[in-house]
PDB file of C-alpha atoms in Angstrom:
ATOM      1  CA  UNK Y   1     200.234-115.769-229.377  1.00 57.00           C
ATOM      2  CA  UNK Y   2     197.417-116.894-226.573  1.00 53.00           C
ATOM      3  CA  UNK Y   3     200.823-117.245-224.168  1.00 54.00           C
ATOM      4  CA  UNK Y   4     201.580-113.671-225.215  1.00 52.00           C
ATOM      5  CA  UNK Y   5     198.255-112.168-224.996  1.00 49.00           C
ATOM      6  CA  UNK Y   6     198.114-114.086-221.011  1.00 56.00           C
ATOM      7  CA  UNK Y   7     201.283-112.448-219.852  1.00 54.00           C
ATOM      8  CA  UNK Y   8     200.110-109.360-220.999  1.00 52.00           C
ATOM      9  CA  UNK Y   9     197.279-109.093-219.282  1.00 46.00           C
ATOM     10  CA  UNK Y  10     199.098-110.686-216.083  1.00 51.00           C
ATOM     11  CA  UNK Y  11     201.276-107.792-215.783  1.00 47.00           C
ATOM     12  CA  UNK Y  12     198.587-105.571-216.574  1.00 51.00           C
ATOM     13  CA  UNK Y  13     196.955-107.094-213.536  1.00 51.00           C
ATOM     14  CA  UNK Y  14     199.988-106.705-211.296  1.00 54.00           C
ATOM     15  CA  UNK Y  15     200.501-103.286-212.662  1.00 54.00           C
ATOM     16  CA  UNK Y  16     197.115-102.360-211.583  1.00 54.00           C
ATOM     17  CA  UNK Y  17     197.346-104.355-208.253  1.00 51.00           C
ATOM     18  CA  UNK Y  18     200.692-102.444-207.187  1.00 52.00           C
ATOM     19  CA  UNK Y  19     199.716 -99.134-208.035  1.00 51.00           C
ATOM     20  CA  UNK Y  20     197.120 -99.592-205.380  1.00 51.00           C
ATOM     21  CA  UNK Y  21     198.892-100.860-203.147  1.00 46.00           C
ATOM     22  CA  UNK Y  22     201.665 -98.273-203.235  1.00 47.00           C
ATOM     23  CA  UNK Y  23     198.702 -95.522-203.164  1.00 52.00           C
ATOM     24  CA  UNK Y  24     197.314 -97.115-200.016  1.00 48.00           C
ATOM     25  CA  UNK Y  25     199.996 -97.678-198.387  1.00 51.00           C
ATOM     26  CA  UNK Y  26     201.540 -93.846-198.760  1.00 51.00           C
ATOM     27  CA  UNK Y  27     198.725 -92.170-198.694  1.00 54.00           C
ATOM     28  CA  UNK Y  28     198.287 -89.762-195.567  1.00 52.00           C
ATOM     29  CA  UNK Y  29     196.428 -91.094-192.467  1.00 54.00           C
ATOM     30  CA  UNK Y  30     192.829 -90.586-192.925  1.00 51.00           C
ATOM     31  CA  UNK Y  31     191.638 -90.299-189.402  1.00 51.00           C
ATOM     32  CA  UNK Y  32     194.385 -87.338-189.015  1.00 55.00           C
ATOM     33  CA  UNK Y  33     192.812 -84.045-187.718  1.00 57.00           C
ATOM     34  CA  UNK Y  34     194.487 -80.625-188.737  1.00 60.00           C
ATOM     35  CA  UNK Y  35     193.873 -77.847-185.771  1.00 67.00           C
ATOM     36  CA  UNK Y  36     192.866 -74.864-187.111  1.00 64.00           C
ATOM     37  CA  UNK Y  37     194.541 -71.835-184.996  1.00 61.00           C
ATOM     38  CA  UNK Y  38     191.570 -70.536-182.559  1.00 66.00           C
ATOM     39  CA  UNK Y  39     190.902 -66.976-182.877  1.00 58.00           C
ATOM     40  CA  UNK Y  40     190.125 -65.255-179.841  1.00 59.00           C
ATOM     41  CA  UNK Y  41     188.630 -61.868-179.862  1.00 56.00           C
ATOM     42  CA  UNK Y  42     189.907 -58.741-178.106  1.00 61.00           C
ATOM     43  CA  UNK Y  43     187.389 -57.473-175.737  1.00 62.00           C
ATOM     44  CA  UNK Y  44     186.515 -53.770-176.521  1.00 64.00           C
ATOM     45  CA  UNK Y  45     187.719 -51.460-173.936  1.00 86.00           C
ATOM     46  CA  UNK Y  46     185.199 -49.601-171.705  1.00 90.00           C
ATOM     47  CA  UNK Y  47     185.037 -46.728-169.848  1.00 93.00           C
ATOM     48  CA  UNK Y  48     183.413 -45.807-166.489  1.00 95.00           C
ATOM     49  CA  UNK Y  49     180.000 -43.900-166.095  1.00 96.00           C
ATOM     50  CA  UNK Y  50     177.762 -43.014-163.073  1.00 96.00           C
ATOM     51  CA  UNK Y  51     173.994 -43.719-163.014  1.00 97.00           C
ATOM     52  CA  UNK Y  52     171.610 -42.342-160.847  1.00 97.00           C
ATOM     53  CA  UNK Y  53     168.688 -44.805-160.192  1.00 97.00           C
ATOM     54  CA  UNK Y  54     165.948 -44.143-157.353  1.00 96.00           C
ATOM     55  CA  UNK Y  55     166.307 -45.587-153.971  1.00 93.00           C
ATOM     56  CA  UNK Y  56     163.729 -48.243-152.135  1.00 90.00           C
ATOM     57  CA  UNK Y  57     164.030 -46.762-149.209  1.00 88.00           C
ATOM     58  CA  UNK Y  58     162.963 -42.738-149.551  1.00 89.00           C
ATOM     59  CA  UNK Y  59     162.447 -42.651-153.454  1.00 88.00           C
ATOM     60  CA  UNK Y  60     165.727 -40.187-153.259  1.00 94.00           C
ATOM     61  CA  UNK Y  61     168.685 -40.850-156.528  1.00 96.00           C
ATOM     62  CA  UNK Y  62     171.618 -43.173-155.139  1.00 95.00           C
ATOM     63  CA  UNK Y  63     174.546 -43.492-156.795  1.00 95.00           C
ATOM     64  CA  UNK Y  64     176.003 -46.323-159.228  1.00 96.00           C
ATOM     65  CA  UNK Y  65     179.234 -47.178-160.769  1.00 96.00           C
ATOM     66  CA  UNK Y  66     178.880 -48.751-164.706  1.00 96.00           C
ATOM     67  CA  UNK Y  67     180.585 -49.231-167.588  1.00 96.00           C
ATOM     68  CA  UNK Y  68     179.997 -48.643-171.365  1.00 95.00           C
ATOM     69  CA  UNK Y  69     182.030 -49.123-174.635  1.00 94.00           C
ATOM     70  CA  UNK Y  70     184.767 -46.387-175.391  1.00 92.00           C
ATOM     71  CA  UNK Y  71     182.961 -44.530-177.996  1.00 89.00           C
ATOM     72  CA  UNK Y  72     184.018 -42.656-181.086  1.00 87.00           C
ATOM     73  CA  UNK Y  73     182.104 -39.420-180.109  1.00 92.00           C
ATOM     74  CA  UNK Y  74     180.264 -37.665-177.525  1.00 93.00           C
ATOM     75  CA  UNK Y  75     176.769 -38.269-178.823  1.00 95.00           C
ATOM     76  CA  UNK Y  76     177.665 -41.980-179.032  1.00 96.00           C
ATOM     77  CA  UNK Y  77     178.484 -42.147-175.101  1.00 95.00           C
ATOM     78  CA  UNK Y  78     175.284 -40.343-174.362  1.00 97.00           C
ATOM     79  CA  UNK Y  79     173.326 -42.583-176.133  1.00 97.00           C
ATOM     80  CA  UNK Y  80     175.431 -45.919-174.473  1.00 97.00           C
ATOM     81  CA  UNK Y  81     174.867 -43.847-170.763  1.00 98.00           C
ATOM     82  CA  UNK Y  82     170.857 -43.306-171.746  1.00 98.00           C
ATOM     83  CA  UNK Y  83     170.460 -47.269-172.509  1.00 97.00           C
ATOM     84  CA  UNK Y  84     172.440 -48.298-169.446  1.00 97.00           C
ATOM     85  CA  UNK Y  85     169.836 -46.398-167.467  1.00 98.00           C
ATOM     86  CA  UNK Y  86     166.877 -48.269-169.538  1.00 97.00           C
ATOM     87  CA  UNK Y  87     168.680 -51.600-169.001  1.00 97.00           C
ATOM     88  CA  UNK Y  88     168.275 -50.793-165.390  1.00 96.00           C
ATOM     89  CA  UNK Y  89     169.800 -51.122-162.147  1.00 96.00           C
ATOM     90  CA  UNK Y  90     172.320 -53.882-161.086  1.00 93.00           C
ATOM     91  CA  UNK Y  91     172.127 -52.959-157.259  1.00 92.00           C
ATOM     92  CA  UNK Y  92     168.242 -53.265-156.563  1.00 90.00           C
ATOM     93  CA  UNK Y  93     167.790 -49.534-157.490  1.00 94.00           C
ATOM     94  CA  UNK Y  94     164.203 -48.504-159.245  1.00 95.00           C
ATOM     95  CA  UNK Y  95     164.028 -47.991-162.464  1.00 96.00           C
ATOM     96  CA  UNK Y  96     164.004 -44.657-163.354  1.00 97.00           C
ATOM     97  CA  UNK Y  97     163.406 -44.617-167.417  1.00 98.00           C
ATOM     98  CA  UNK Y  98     160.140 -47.379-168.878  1.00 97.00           C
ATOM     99  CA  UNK Y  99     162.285 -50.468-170.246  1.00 97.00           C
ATOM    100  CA  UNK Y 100     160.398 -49.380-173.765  1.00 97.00           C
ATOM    101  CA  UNK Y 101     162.060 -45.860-173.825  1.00 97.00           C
ATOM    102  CA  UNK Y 102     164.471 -45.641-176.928  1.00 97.00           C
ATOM    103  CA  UNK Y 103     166.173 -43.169-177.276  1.00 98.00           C
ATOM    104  CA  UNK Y 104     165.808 -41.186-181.198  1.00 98.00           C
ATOM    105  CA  UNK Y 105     168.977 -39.175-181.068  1.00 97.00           C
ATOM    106  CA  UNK Y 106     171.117 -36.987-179.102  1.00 97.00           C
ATOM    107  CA  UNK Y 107     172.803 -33.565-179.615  1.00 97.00           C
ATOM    108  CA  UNK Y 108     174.963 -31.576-177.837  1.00 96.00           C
ATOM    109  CA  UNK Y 109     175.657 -28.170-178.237  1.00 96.00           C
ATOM    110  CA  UNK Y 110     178.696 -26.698-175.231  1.00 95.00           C
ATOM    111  CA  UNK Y 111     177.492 -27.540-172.302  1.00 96.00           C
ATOM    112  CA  UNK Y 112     173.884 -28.372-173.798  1.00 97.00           C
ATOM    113  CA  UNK Y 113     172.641 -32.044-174.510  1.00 98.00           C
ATOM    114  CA  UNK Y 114     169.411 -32.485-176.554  1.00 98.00           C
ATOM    115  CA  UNK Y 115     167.706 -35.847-175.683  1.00 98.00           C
ATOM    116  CA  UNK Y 116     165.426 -36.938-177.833  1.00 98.00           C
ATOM    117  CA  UNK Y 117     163.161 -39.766-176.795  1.00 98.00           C
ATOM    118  CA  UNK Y 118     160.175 -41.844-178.336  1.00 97.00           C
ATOM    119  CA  UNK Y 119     156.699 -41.312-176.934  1.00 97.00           C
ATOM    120  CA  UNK Y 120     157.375 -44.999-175.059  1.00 98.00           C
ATOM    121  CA  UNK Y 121     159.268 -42.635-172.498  1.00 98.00           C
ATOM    122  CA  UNK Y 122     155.501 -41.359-171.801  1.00 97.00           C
ATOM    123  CA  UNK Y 123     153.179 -43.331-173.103  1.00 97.00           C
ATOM    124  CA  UNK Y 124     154.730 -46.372-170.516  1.00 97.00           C
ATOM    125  CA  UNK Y 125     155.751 -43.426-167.694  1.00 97.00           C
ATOM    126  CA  UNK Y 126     154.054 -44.279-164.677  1.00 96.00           C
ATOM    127  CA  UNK Y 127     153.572 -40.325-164.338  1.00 96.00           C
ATOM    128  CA  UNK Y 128     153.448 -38.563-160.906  1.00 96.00           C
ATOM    129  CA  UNK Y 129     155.533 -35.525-159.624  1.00 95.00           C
ATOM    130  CA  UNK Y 130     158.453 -37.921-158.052  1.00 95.00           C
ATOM    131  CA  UNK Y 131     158.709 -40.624-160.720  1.00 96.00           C
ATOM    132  CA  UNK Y 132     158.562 -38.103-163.034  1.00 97.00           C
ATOM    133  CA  UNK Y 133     161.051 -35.902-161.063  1.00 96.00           C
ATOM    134  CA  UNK Y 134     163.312 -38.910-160.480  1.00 96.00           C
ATOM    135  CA  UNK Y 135     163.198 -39.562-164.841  1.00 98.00           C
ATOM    136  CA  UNK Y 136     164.910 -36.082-165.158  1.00 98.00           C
ATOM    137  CA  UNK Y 137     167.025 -35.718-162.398  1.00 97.00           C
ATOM    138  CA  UNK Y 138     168.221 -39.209-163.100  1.00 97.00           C
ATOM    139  CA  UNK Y 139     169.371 -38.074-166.631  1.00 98.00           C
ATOM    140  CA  UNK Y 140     170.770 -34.770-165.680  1.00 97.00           C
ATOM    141  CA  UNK Y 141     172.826 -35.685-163.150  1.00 97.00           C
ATOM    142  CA  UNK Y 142     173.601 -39.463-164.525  1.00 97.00           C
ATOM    143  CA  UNK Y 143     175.292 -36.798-167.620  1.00 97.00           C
ATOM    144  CA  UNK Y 144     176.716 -34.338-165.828  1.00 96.00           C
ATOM    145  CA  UNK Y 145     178.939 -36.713-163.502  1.00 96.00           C
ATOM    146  CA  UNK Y 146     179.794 -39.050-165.939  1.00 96.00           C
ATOM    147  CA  UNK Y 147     180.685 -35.856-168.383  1.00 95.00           C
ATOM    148  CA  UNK Y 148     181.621 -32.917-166.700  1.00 94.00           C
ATOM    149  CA  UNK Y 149     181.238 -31.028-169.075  1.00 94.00           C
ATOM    150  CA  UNK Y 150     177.705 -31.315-169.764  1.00 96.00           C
ATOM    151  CA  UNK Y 151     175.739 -28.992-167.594  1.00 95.00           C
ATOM    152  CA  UNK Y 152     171.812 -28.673-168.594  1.00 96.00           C
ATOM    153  CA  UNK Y 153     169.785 -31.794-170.488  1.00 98.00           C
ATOM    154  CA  UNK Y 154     166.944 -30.817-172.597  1.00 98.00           C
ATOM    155  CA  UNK Y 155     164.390 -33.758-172.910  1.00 98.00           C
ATOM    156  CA  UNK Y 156     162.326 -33.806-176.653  1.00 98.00           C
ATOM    157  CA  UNK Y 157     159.468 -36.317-177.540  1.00 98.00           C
ATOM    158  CA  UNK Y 158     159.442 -37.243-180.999  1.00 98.00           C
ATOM    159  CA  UNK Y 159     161.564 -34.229-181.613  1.00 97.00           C
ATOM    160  CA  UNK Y 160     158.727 -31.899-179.897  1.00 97.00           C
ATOM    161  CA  UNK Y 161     159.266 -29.769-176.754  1.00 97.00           C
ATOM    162  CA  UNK Y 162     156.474 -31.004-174.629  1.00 97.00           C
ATOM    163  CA  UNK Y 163     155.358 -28.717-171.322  1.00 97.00           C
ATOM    164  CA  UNK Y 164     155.660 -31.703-168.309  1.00 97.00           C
ATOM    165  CA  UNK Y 165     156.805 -35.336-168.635  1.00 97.00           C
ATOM    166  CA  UNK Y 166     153.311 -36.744-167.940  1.00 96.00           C
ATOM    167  CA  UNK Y 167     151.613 -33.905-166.434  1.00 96.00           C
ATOM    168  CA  UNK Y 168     153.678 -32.504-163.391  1.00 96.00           C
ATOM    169  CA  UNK Y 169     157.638 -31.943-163.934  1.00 96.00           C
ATOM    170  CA  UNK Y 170     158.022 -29.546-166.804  1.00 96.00           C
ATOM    171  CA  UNK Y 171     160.502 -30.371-169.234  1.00 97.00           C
ATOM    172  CA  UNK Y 172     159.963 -27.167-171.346  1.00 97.00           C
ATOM    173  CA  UNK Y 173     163.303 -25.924-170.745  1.00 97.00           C
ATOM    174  CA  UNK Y 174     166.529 -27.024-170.355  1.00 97.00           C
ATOM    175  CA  UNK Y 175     167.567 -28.809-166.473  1.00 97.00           C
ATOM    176  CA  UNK Y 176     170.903 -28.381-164.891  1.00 96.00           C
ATOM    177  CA  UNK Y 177     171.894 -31.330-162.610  1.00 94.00           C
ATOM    178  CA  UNK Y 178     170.823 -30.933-158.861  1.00 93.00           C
ATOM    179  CA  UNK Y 179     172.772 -33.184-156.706  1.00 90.00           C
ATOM    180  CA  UNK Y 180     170.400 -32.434-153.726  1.00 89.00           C
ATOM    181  CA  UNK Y 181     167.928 -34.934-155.012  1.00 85.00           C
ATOM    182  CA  UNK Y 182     170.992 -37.189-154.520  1.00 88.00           C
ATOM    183  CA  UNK Y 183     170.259 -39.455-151.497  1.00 82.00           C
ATOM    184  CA  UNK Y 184     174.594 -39.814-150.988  1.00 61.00           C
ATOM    185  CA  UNK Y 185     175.301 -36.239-151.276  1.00 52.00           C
ATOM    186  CA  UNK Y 186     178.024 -36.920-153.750  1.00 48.00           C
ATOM    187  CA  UNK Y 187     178.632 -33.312-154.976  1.00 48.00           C
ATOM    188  CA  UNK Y 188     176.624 -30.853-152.955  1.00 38.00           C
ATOM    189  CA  UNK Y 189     177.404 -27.552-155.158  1.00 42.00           C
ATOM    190  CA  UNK Y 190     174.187 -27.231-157.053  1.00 40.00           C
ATOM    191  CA  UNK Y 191     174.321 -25.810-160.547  1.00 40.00           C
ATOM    192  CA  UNK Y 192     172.301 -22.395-161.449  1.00 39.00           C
ATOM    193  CA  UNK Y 193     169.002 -23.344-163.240  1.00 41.00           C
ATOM    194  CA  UNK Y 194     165.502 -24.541-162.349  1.00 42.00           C
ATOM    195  CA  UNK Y 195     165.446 -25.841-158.834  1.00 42.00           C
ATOM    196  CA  UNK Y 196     163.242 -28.779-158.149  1.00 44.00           C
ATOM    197  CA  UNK Y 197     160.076 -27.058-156.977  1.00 49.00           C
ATOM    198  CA  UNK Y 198     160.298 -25.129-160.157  1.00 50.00           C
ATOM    199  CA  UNK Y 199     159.782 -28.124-162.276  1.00 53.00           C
ATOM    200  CA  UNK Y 200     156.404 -28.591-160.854  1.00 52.00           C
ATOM    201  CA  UNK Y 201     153.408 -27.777-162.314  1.00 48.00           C
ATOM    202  CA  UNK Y 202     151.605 -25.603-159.319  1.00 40.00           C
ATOM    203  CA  UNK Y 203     148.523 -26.236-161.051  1.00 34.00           C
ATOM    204  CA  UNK Y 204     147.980 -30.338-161.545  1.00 44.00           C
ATOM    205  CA  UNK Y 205     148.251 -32.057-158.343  1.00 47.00           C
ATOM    206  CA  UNK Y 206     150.025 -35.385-157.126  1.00 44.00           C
TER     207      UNK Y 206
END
């Protein structure tokens, strides 16, 4: 019986013993890494725009290629065209919109675009009749080239129509695009509308 009860538990041993060494031995290499396919994702097409940004040299609007995402509607790729201006030149241009301006909403109505800023485009504006001329004309024409079809750019604060930007260029009506305040000349045909020296107030001084 004590013979019996011995063998048992010697095969029980070896039992035990081969099963582990069969699961060792077959089981998969440990240190074996599995690559995991790398995804790579698709840039998102863009399409060209033209900004206007003043020059160093005689404070006049030169001319700048850019691009922005292909957007999904109009008011989207006025809004991408208004913060590539904010985001400021990449050729040494000035800056021609505060780097605080954001932009509320846009609407556009034919050949009509309603911009509708926060008061950062004032409150950080360093004012003056050609910075202030150089905000507009910057917009109107930045539009117009970039979207032909948008003529005349109506500038809101906080929704409100306000009579100058900061006390000299009125923005109480609707601007048309003047290429004459272009330093290049790009497109000398100037739109009907307010000319230049109508935008300024006669009455507040430089």
């Amino acid at each position: 019986m004590k013979k019996l009860l011995i063998g048992l538990v010697v095969v029980l041993l070896l039992g035990l013993g081969g099963g582990y060494f069969f699961g060792w031995y077959f089981q998969p290499e440990q240190d074996q890494v599995t690559e995991l396919p790398v995804v790579t994702a698709e840039p998102l097409p863009e399409q060209d725009i033209q900004l206007f940004f003043a020059s160093q040299d005689d404070g006049l609007l030169v001319q700048e290629a850019a691009q922005i995402p292909v957007c999904s509607n109009d008011a989207d790729c006025v809004r991408s065209l208004v913060e590539a201006l904010v985001a400021g030149s990449r050729q040494n241009g000035l800056a021609v919109l505060p780097a605080q301006t954001r932009l509320l909403g846009a609407e556009i109505e034919n050949d009509l675009v309603r911009l509708n800023f926060s008061a950062e485009l004032v409150n950080f504006h360093p004012g003056g009749s050609l910075a202030e001329l150089q905000t507009i004309y910057s917009l109107a024409n930045s539009l117009s080239v970039s979207f032909p079809y948008i003529r005349q750019v109506q500038i809101l604060v906080n929704a409100e129509v306000r009579q100058t930007l900061k006390g000299h260029a009125r923005i109480d009506q609707p601007v048309y695009a003047d290429y004459s305040f272009n330093s290049q000349q790009q497109v000398p045909k100037k739109p009907p509308g307010l000319s230049i020296d109508g935008l300024i107030e006669e009455a507040v001084e430089n």
